[in-house]
Amino acid sequence: SIRLFAYLAQRRFFLENAYLVMLSNYHQEIRFSIDYREYPLWIEQVAWIKIPPLSLEDVSNFGLYLMRTPITEQQAQKLLEATGGNPLFVIETLQMLLEKPEELAKDQWDQIPISGVVHLVLRERLQHLTNYARRVLNSAAIVGVEFSFEYVQIMLDIPELDLVNAFDELVDQEYIDLISQSQQPLGYRFQLTLLRDMLLQEMSATEKQVYHTHLSTYFLQLLEGDLPVNQVAEAAHHLGQAGYLQKAFSCWIQAATLYANSEDFVNANKAFKNALQLSQNRDFNMTEQQLFDLWIGWGEQALAENDYQKFKEYFQHALQEGLKRNSSLLIGSGLSGQSFL
């Protein structure tokens, strides 16, 4: 098609008979064997326009048009982050959401669905990346929407110069953005969170666990010293995914305590919930001390929040576990909580 357009431009067709509007991915032209934009006759006849991403207001207007009802600012922001402001992706995603009435009723969308069209477009684009760049994206998806150069380097056995070139390729082609300031460790972010979601869907369980294991080995060394709470939580997540359940449980309890000490009760509750979820694994054998750390620690945090209902519930769990195990530690702690109430 491009060669046909080049031929027609050479014959001055677009000056005399018709207009040509070309719409393509911003970096698609790099795959042409000849850069026709340098041809003088093209410069006379064809205007190349880069359309900027949609703004938050644009996304809200699209939502109003398609859904016939306004979407919240939080929903619009989530949609913008998921699609990168790509109009096609916004429309396709909104149409997917229209098929999920339960999602439309929520003030915030926890998970943005990926339509078949968006999936195909993203997969086609990924085929034009180098192997190293594709591997960087896969490992970065394991870390999160935001990730560091250091973590990716730990997960991948790639020469440093090749790794740098892969990162530069992804930044140049607008798959990721550099978000760190100068004189800070290199940090990046996916331009489209839908891309990360798609990568995680297509990655095998084996590949995921290998990446988590590499990061877990790194974190196990760090845990010998004092870590900030966010890194303790990261360590807990990767240790759990890699199968180090006991160590992951200890890290989640440690993170919960640190969050509670700084009165970040939202993240403290999440950490305790993650610890509880790990303990429910059939291969996890909880000790008396671990039950105490979970239920009594969680109960004391509920007390700090003045949530007496939760306080009672968690201490009751401790008492029940104590009666099952004939544990004086758990029975005594559970009864002391009830007497306090």
mmCIF file of C-alpha atoms in Angstrom:
data_model
loop_
_atom_site.group_PDB
_atom_site.id
_atom_site.type_symbol
_atom_site.label_atom_id
_atom_site.label_comp_id
_atom_site.label_asym_id
_atom_site.label_seq_id
_atom_site.Cartn_x
_atom_site.Cartn_y
_atom_site.Cartn_z
ATOM 1 C CA SER A 1 0.000 0.000 0.000
ATOM 2 C CA ILE A 2 2.803 2.413 0.878
ATOM 3 C CA ARG A 3 4.521 1.746 -2.439
ATOM 4 C CA LEU A 4 1.258 2.419 -4.253
ATOM 5 C CA PHE A 5 0.897 5.736 -2.443
ATOM 6 C CA ALA A 6 4.516 6.554 -3.293
ATOM 7 C CA TYR A 7 3.845 5.849 -6.957
ATOM 8 C CA LEU A 8 0.703 8.009 -6.947
ATOM 9 C CA ALA A 9 2.574 10.813 -5.189
ATOM 10 C CA GLN A 10 5.301 10.577 -7.836
ATOM 11 C CA ARG A 11 2.586 11.101 -10.465
ATOM 12 C CA ARG A 12 1.304 14.126 -8.466
ATOM 13 C CA PHE A 13 -2.027 12.366 -8.017
ATOM 14 C CA PHE A 14 -2.644 13.900 -4.593
ATOM 15 C CA LEU A 15 -2.059 17.411 -5.894
ATOM 16 C CA GLU A 16 -4.587 17.141 -8.705
ATOM 17 C CA ASN A 17 -7.199 14.457 -8.022
ATOM 18 C CA ALA A 18 -7.590 13.477 -4.378
ATOM 19 C CA TYR A 19 -6.527 13.980 -0.783
ATOM 20 C CA LEU A 20 -4.534 11.410 1.165
ATOM 21 C CA VAL A 21 -4.971 11.008 4.924
ATOM 22 C CA MET A 22 -2.607 8.479 6.518
ATOM 23 C CA LEU A 23 -3.356 7.135 9.987
ATOM 24 C CA SER A 24 -0.815 4.768 11.477
ATOM 25 C CA ASN A 25 0.938 3.884 14.670
ATOM 26 C CA TYR A 26 3.438 6.612 15.489
ATOM 27 C CA HIS A 27 6.434 4.306 15.017
ATOM 28 C CA GLN A 28 5.051 2.167 12.204
ATOM 29 C CA GLU A 29 6.943 4.017 9.488
ATOM 30 C CA ILE A 30 10.284 2.793 10.834
ATOM 31 C CA ARG A 31 9.462 -0.602 9.344
ATOM 32 C CA PHE A 32 9.348 0.758 5.785
ATOM 33 C CA SER A 33 12.406 -0.119 3.704
ATOM 34 C CA ILE A 34 12.408 3.486 2.413
ATOM 35 C CA ASP A 35 11.389 6.539 4.414
ATOM 36 C CA TYR A 36 9.035 8.133 1.889
ATOM 37 C CA ARG A 37 8.599 11.176 4.123
ATOM 38 C CA GLU A 38 11.940 12.416 2.789
ATOM 39 C CA TYR A 39 10.678 12.483 -0.807
ATOM 40 C CA PRO A 40 10.148 16.096 -1.969
ATOM 41 C CA LEU A 41 6.899 15.199 -3.735
ATOM 42 C CA TRP A 42 5.527 13.659 -0.520
ATOM 43 C CA ILE A 43 6.389 16.779 1.430
ATOM 44 C CA GLU A 44 4.300 18.768 -1.063
ATOM 45 C CA GLN A 45 1.295 16.450 -0.981
ATOM 46 C CA VAL A 46 1.139 14.582 2.329
ATOM 47 C CA ALA A 47 0.925 16.029 5.832
ATOM 48 C CA TRP A 48 1.996 13.744 8.695
ATOM 49 C CA ILE A 49 0.092 14.510 11.862
ATOM 50 C CA LYS A 50 0.776 13.004 15.267
ATOM 51 C CA ILE A 51 -2.480 12.912 17.224
ATOM 52 C CA PRO A 52 -1.869 13.471 20.960
ATOM 53 C CA PRO A 53 -3.418 11.093 23.510
ATOM 54 C CA LEU A 54 -6.875 11.883 24.850
ATOM 55 C CA SER A 55 -7.012 14.020 27.980
ATOM 56 C CA LEU A 56 -8.926 13.138 31.138
ATOM 57 C CA GLU A 57 -11.765 15.415 29.979
ATOM 58 C CA ASP A 58 -11.804 13.708 26.555
ATOM 59 C CA VAL A 59 -12.091 10.282 28.192
ATOM 60 C CA SER A 60 -14.978 11.542 30.357
ATOM 61 C CA ASN A 61 -16.751 12.832 27.245
ATOM 62 C CA PHE A 62 -16.297 9.481 25.486
ATOM 63 C CA GLY A 63 -17.756 7.774 28.546
ATOM 64 C CA LEU A 64 -20.766 10.099 28.576
ATOM 65 C CA TYR A 65 -21.357 9.580 24.841
ATOM 66 C CA LEU A 66 -21.153 5.779 24.904
ATOM 67 C CA MET A 67 -22.748 5.063 28.269
ATOM 68 C CA ARG A 68 -25.365 7.832 28.177
ATOM 69 C CA THR A 69 -24.441 8.672 31.756
ATOM 70 C CA PRO A 70 -21.455 10.519 33.251
ATOM 71 C CA ILE A 71 -18.544 8.460 34.559
ATOM 72 C CA THR A 72 -16.728 9.518 37.716
ATOM 73 C CA GLU A 73 -13.342 11.217 37.646
ATOM 74 C CA GLN A 74 -11.808 8.124 39.272
ATOM 75 C CA GLN A 75 -13.268 5.902 36.536
ATOM 76 C CA ALA A 76 -12.019 8.253 33.816
ATOM 77 C CA GLN A 77 -8.537 8.312 35.375
ATOM 78 C CA LYS A 78 -8.432 4.521 35.560
ATOM 79 C CA LEU A 79 -9.506 4.304 31.927
ATOM 80 C CA LEU A 80 -6.875 6.843 30.886
ATOM 81 C CA GLU A 81 -4.127 4.909 32.672
ATOM 82 C CA ALA A 82 -5.300 1.627 31.155
ATOM 83 C CA THR A 83 -5.480 2.854 27.552
ATOM 84 C CA GLY A 84 -2.834 5.571 27.466
ATOM 85 C CA GLY A 85 -5.448 7.868 25.925
ATOM 86 C CA ASN A 86 -5.630 5.852 22.686
ATOM 87 C CA PRO A 87 -9.118 6.605 21.253
ATOM 88 C CA LEU A 88 -9.579 3.096 19.806
ATOM 89 C CA PHE A 89 -8.633 1.483 23.122
ATOM 90 C CA VAL A 90 -10.913 3.842 25.073
ATOM 91 C CA ILE A 91 -13.920 3.045 22.870
ATOM 92 C CA GLU A 92 -13.286 -0.708 22.853
ATOM 93 C CA THR A 93 -12.835 -0.773 26.633
ATOM 94 C CA LEU A 94 -15.990 1.245 27.266
ATOM 95 C CA GLN A 95 -17.946 -1.153 25.062
ATOM 96 C CA MET A 96 -16.555 -4.064 27.092
ATOM 97 C CA LEU A 97 -17.635 -2.345 30.304
ATOM 98 C CA LEU A 98 -21.135 -1.853 28.881
ATOM 99 C CA GLU A 99 -21.406 -5.655 28.780
ATOM 100 C CA LYS A 100 -20.607 -5.844 32.526
ATOM 101 C CA PRO A 101 -23.435 -4.077 34.416
ATOM 102 C CA GLU A 102 -21.890 -5.022 37.766
ATOM 103 C CA GLU A 103 -18.779 -3.002 36.872
ATOM 104 C CA LEU A 104 -20.783 0.023 35.750
ATOM 105 C CA ALA A 105 -22.387 0.262 39.183
ATOM 106 C CA LYS A 106 -19.005 0.709 40.895
ATOM 107 C CA ASP A 107 -17.576 4.153 41.664
ATOM 108 C CA GLN A 108 -14.092 2.840 40.924
ATOM 109 C CA TRP A 109 -12.996 0.110 38.534
ATOM 110 C CA ASP A 110 -10.477 -2.259 40.115
ATOM 111 C CA GLN A 111 -9.850 -4.179 36.908
ATOM 112 C CA ILE A 112 -10.230 -2.858 33.361
ATOM 113 C CA PRO A 113 -11.209 -5.631 30.876
ATOM 114 C CA ILE A 114 -9.216 -6.184 27.687
ATOM 115 C CA SER A 115 -11.282 -6.426 24.511
ATOM 116 C CA GLY A 116 -10.368 -8.833 21.737
ATOM 117 C CA VAL A 117 -9.532 -5.964 19.388
ATOM 118 C CA VAL A 118 -7.179 -4.299 21.887
ATOM 119 C CA HIS A 119 -5.555 -7.658 22.584
ATOM 120 C CA LEU A 120 -4.891 -8.268 18.894
ATOM 121 C CA VAL A 121 -3.525 -4.770 18.293
ATOM 122 C CA LEU A 122 -1.161 -4.963 21.267
ATOM 123 C CA ARG A 123 0.026 -8.445 20.344
ATOM 124 C CA GLU A 124 0.747 -7.327 16.764
ATOM 125 C CA ARG A 125 2.778 -4.363 18.020
ATOM 126 C CA LEU A 126 4.833 -6.559 20.331
ATOM 127 C CA GLN A 127 5.941 -8.680 17.374
ATOM 128 C CA HIS A 128 8.014 -5.754 16.082
ATOM 129 C CA LEU A 129 10.070 -5.445 19.268
ATOM 130 C CA THR A 130 13.501 -6.989 19.662
ATOM 131 C CA ASN A 131 13.742 -10.121 21.800
ATOM 132 C CA TYR A 132 15.488 -8.269 24.618
ATOM 133 C CA ALA A 133 12.834 -5.521 24.683
ATOM 134 C CA ARG A 134 10.063 -8.129 24.866
ATOM 135 C CA ARG A 135 11.806 -9.882 27.758
ATOM 136 C CA VAL A 136 12.141 -6.574 29.589
ATOM 137 C CA LEU A 137 8.392 -6.001 29.274
ATOM 138 C CA ASN A 138 7.587 -9.477 30.599
ATOM 139 C CA SER A 139 9.831 -9.137 33.641
ATOM 140 C CA ALA A 140 8.630 -5.583 34.303
ATOM 141 C CA ALA A 141 5.014 -6.788 34.274
ATOM 142 C CA ILE A 142 5.864 -9.101 37.176
ATOM 143 C CA VAL A 143 6.944 -6.129 39.312
ATOM 144 C CA GLY A 144 3.962 -3.871 38.653
ATOM 145 C CA VAL A 145 2.737 -0.881 36.667
ATOM 146 C CA GLU A 146 5.807 0.935 37.992
ATOM 147 C CA PHE A 147 9.155 -0.843 38.092
ATOM 148 C CA SER A 148 12.866 -0.172 38.385
ATOM 149 C CA PHE A 149 15.815 -0.877 36.126
ATOM 150 C CA GLU A 150 17.458 -2.654 39.060
ATOM 151 C CA TYR A 151 14.651 -5.205 39.537
ATOM 152 C CA VAL A 152 14.502 -6.031 35.815
ATOM 153 C CA GLN A 153 18.275 -6.441 35.723
ATOM 154 C CA ILE A 154 18.068 -8.901 38.634
ATOM 155 C CA MET A 155 15.435 -10.993 36.852
ATOM 156 C CA LEU A 156 17.106 -11.114 33.434
ATOM 157 C CA ASP A 157 20.461 -12.587 32.470
ATOM 158 C CA ILE A 158 21.165 -9.975 29.800
ATOM 159 C CA PRO A 159 24.403 -8.036 29.189
ATOM 160 C CA GLU A 160 24.035 -4.557 30.662
ATOM 161 C CA LEU A 161 24.552 -2.685 27.379
ATOM 162 C CA ASP A 162 21.904 -4.813 25.644
ATOM 163 C CA LEU A 163 19.562 -4.201 28.583
ATOM 164 C CA VAL A 164 20.097 -0.436 28.316
ATOM 165 C CA ASN A 165 19.360 -0.576 24.571
ATOM 166 C CA ALA A 166 16.168 -2.558 25.252
ATOM 167 C CA PHE A 167 14.967 0.048 27.745
ATOM 168 C CA ASP A 168 15.792 2.863 25.301
ATOM 169 C CA GLU A 169 13.856 1.044 22.569
ATOM 170 C CA LEU A 170 10.778 0.751 24.793
ATOM 171 C CA VAL A 171 10.956 4.413 25.838
ATOM 172 C CA ASP A 172 11.462 5.598 22.233
ATOM 173 C CA GLN A 173 8.519 3.538 21.010
ATOM 174 C CA GLU A 174 6.345 4.740 23.899
ATOM 175 C CA TYR A 175 5.705 1.448 25.648
ATOM 176 C CA ILE A 176 7.139 2.768 28.920
ATOM 177 C CA ASP A 177 7.956 6.162 30.443
ATOM 178 C CA LEU A 178 10.915 7.177 32.572
ATOM 179 C CA ILE A 179 9.405 8.542 35.793
ATOM 180 C CA SER A 180 12.448 8.966 38.046
ATOM 181 C CA GLN A 181 14.186 12.291 38.505
ATOM 182 C CA SER A 182 17.875 12.879 37.865
ATOM 183 C CA GLN A 183 20.225 11.503 40.527
ATOM 184 C CA GLN A 184 17.601 8.910 41.518
ATOM 185 C CA PRO A 185 17.525 5.164 40.781
ATOM 186 C CA LEU A 186 15.985 4.557 37.354
ATOM 187 C CA GLY A 187 12.231 4.061 37.597
ATOM 188 C CA TYR A 188 9.744 3.425 34.785
ATOM 189 C CA ARG A 189 6.009 3.058 34.233
ATOM 190 C CA PHE A 190 3.882 1.277 31.630
ATOM 191 C CA GLN A 191 2.154 3.778 29.358
ATOM 192 C CA LEU A 192 -0.820 1.417 29.143
ATOM 193 C CA THR A 193 -1.752 -0.711 32.124
ATOM 194 C CA LEU A 194 -3.754 -2.851 29.671
ATOM 195 C CA LEU A 195 -0.440 -3.882 28.117
ATOM 196 C CA ARG A 196 0.829 -5.118 31.485
ATOM 197 C CA ASP A 197 -2.438 -7.007 32.075
ATOM 198 C CA MET A 198 -2.144 -8.668 28.664
ATOM 199 C CA LEU A 199 1.486 -9.674 29.266
ATOM 200 C CA LEU A 200 0.546 -11.301 32.576
ATOM 201 C CA GLN A 201 -2.319 -13.184 30.915
ATOM 202 C CA GLU A 202 -0.074 -14.599 28.201
ATOM 203 C CA MET A 203 2.896 -15.472 30.417
ATOM 204 C CA SER A 204 3.199 -19.092 31.513
ATOM 205 C CA ALA A 205 3.066 -19.969 35.203
ATOM 206 C CA THR A 206 6.614 -21.324 34.937
ATOM 207 C CA GLU A 207 8.006 -18.075 33.538
ATOM 208 C CA LYS A 208 6.246 -16.053 36.228
ATOM 209 C CA GLN A 209 7.619 -18.217 39.025
ATOM 210 C CA VAL A 210 11.170 -18.029 37.643
ATOM 211 C CA TYR A 211 11.013 -14.226 37.700
ATOM 212 C CA HIS A 212 9.557 -14.207 41.229
ATOM 213 C CA THR A 213 12.267 -16.622 42.386
ATOM 214 C CA HIS A 214 15.046 -14.393 41.048
ATOM 215 C CA LEU A 215 13.613 -11.408 42.905
ATOM 216 C CA SER A 216 13.027 -13.484 46.032
ATOM 217 C CA THR A 217 16.701 -14.477 46.174
ATOM 218 C CA TYR A 218 17.582 -10.796 46.029
ATOM 219 C CA PHE A 219 15.094 -9.845 48.754
ATOM 220 C CA LEU A 220 16.224 -12.640 51.071
ATOM 221 C CA GLN A 221 19.634 -11.015 51.135
ATOM 222 C CA LEU A 222 18.147 -7.568 51.794
ATOM 223 C CA LEU A 223 15.965 -8.852 54.650
ATOM 224 C CA GLU A 224 19.069 -9.451 56.722
ATOM 225 C CA GLY A 225 19.099 -5.666 57.303
ATOM 226 C CA ASP A 226 16.420 -3.030 57.933
ATOM 227 C CA LEU A 227 14.134 -2.292 54.996
ATOM 228 C CA PRO A 228 11.481 0.389 54.490
ATOM 229 C CA VAL A 229 7.949 -0.929 54.730
ATOM 230 C CA ASN A 230 7.249 -0.754 50.988
ATOM 231 C CA GLN A 231 10.205 -3.039 50.258
ATOM 232 C CA VAL A 232 9.149 -5.447 53.016
ATOM 233 C CA ALA A 233 5.722 -5.668 51.329
ATOM 234 C CA GLU A 234 7.359 -6.190 47.911
ATOM 235 C CA ALA A 235 9.538 -8.932 49.374
ATOM 236 C CA ALA A 236 6.478 -10.622 50.893
ATOM 237 C CA HIS A 237 4.644 -10.582 47.559
ATOM 238 C CA HIS A 238 7.493 -12.072 45.522
ATOM 239 C CA LEU A 239 8.413 -14.621 48.200
ATOM 240 C CA GLY A 240 4.826 -15.834 48.274
ATOM 241 C CA GLN A 241 4.611 -16.085 44.483
ATOM 242 C CA ALA A 242 7.901 -17.990 44.410
ATOM 243 C CA GLY A 243 6.611 -20.516 46.955
ATOM 244 C CA TYR A 244 8.513 -19.368 50.056
ATOM 245 C CA LEU A 245 5.316 -19.348 52.109
ATOM 246 C CA GLN A 246 6.760 -19.238 55.624
ATOM 247 C CA LYS A 247 9.120 -16.382 54.855
ATOM 248 C CA ALA A 248 6.395 -14.516 52.943
ATOM 249 C CA PHE A 249 4.030 -14.845 55.919
ATOM 250 C CA SER A 250 6.636 -13.363 58.265
ATOM 251 C CA CYS A 251 7.211 -10.462 55.867
ATOM 252 C CA TRP A 252 3.486 -9.694 55.589
ATOM 253 C CA ILE A 253 3.189 -9.635 59.395
ATOM 254 C CA GLN A 254 6.259 -7.386 59.593
ATOM 255 C CA ALA A 255 4.834 -5.072 56.925
ATOM 256 C CA ALA A 256 1.455 -4.952 58.684
ATOM 257 C CA THR A 257 3.130 -3.961 61.952
ATOM 258 C CA LEU A 258 5.195 -1.251 60.280
ATOM 259 C CA TYR A 259 2.149 0.132 58.480
ATOM 260 C CA ALA A 260 0.120 0.132 61.707
ATOM 261 C CA ASN A 261 2.917 1.892 63.595
ATOM 262 C CA SER A 262 2.762 4.703 61.036
ATOM 263 C CA GLU A 263 -1.073 4.693 61.234
ATOM 264 C CA ASP A 264 -1.417 3.544 57.627
ATOM 265 C CA PHE A 265 -4.296 1.259 58.558
ATOM 266 C CA VAL A 266 -5.479 0.653 54.991
ATOM 267 C CA ASN A 267 -2.218 -0.985 53.957
ATOM 268 C CA ALA A 268 -1.879 -2.656 57.350
ATOM 269 C CA ASN A 269 -5.224 -4.410 56.810
ATOM 270 C CA LYS A 270 -4.160 -5.467 53.315
ATOM 271 C CA ALA A 271 -0.946 -6.932 54.708
ATOM 272 C CA PHE A 272 -2.796 -8.902 57.398
ATOM 273 C CA LYS A 273 -5.260 -10.169 54.765
ATOM 274 C CA ASN A 274 -2.382 -11.329 52.579
ATOM 275 C CA ALA A 275 -0.845 -13.137 55.561
ATOM 276 C CA LEU A 276 -4.190 -14.817 56.259
ATOM 277 C CA GLN A 277 -4.520 -15.854 52.617
ATOM 278 C CA LEU A 278 -1.072 -17.456 52.712
ATOM 279 C CA SER A 279 -1.930 -19.335 55.900
ATOM 280 C CA GLN A 280 -4.907 -20.937 54.145
ATOM 281 C CA ASN A 281 -2.620 -22.680 51.653
ATOM 282 C CA ARG A 282 -2.836 -26.444 52.176
ATOM 283 C CA ASP A 283 0.974 -26.681 52.371
ATOM 284 C CA PHE A 284 1.180 -24.073 55.147
ATOM 285 C CA ASN A 285 1.384 -25.352 58.721
ATOM 286 C CA MET A 286 0.801 -22.485 61.142
ATOM 287 C CA THR A 287 2.617 -22.446 64.442
ATOM 288 C CA GLU A 288 1.205 -21.164 67.688
ATOM 289 C CA GLN A 289 3.350 -18.027 67.420
ATOM 290 C CA GLN A 290 2.204 -17.338 63.850
ATOM 291 C CA LEU A 291 -1.457 -17.573 64.923
ATOM 292 C CA PHE A 292 -0.704 -15.163 67.749
ATOM 293 C CA ASP A 293 1.086 -12.721 65.400
ATOM 294 C CA LEU A 294 -1.824 -12.810 62.961
ATOM 295 C CA TRP A 295 -4.947 -12.634 65.138
ATOM 296 C CA ILE A 296 -3.634 -10.711 68.145
ATOM 297 C CA GLY A 297 -1.644 -8.326 65.958
ATOM 298 C CA TRP A 298 -4.660 -7.730 63.732
ATOM 299 C CA GLY A 299 -6.894 -7.297 66.772
ATOM 300 C CA GLU A 300 -4.586 -4.706 68.322
ATOM 301 C CA GLN A 301 -4.608 -2.792 65.066
ATOM 302 C CA ALA A 302 -8.439 -2.867 65.026
ATOM 303 C CA LEU A 303 -8.340 -1.448 68.546
ATOM 304 C CA ALA A 304 -6.079 1.376 67.356
ATOM 305 C CA GLU A 305 -8.729 2.144 64.727
ATOM 306 C CA ASN A 306 -11.476 2.029 67.396
ATOM 307 C CA ASP A 307 -13.120 -0.814 65.472
ATOM 308 C CA TYR A 308 -14.359 -2.844 68.433
ATOM 309 C CA GLN A 309 -16.348 -5.246 66.281
ATOM 310 C CA LYS A 310 -13.232 -6.346 64.397
ATOM 311 C CA PHE A 311 -11.242 -6.352 67.645
ATOM 312 C CA LYS A 312 -13.728 -8.804 69.136
ATOM 313 C CA GLU A 313 -13.764 -10.955 65.990
ATOM 314 C CA TYR A 314 -9.979 -11.301 65.748
ATOM 315 C CA PHE A 315 -9.473 -12.081 69.438
ATOM 316 C CA GLN A 316 -12.275 -14.629 69.176
ATOM 317 C CA HIS A 317 -10.366 -16.310 66.336
ATOM 318 C CA ALA A 318 -7.308 -16.457 68.599
ATOM 319 C CA LEU A 319 -9.370 -18.026 71.387
ATOM 320 C CA GLN A 320 -10.905 -20.640 69.081
ATOM 321 C CA GLU A 321 -7.501 -21.617 67.679
ATOM 322 C CA GLY A 322 -6.155 -21.800 71.241
ATOM 323 C CA LEU A 323 -8.946 -24.181 72.308
ATOM 324 C CA LYS A 324 -8.283 -26.399 69.282
ATOM 325 C CA ARG A 325 -4.564 -26.582 70.040
ATOM 326 C CA ASN A 326 -4.799 -26.373 73.827
ATOM 327 C CA SER A 327 -2.526 -23.320 73.606
ATOM 328 C CA SER A 328 -2.277 -21.282 76.794
ATOM 329 C CA LEU A 329 -0.778 -18.399 74.787
ATOM 330 C CA LEU A 330 -3.747 -18.121 72.430
ATOM 331 C CA ILE A 331 -6.415 -18.904 75.053
ATOM 332 C CA GLY A 332 -5.007 -16.348 77.466
ATOM 333 C CA SER A 333 -4.680 -13.668 74.793
ATOM 334 C CA GLY A 334 -8.192 -14.324 73.480
ATOM 335 C CA LEU A 335 -9.731 -14.151 76.954
ATOM 336 C CA SER A 336 -7.829 -10.982 77.790
ATOM 337 C CA GLY A 337 -9.328 -9.349 74.694
ATOM 338 C CA GLN A 338 -12.846 -10.381 75.732
ATOM 339 C CA SER A 339 -12.302 -9.105 79.276
ATOM 340 C CA PHE A 340 -11.059 -5.803 77.872
ATOM 341 C CA LEU A 341 -14.327 -5.377 75.966
#
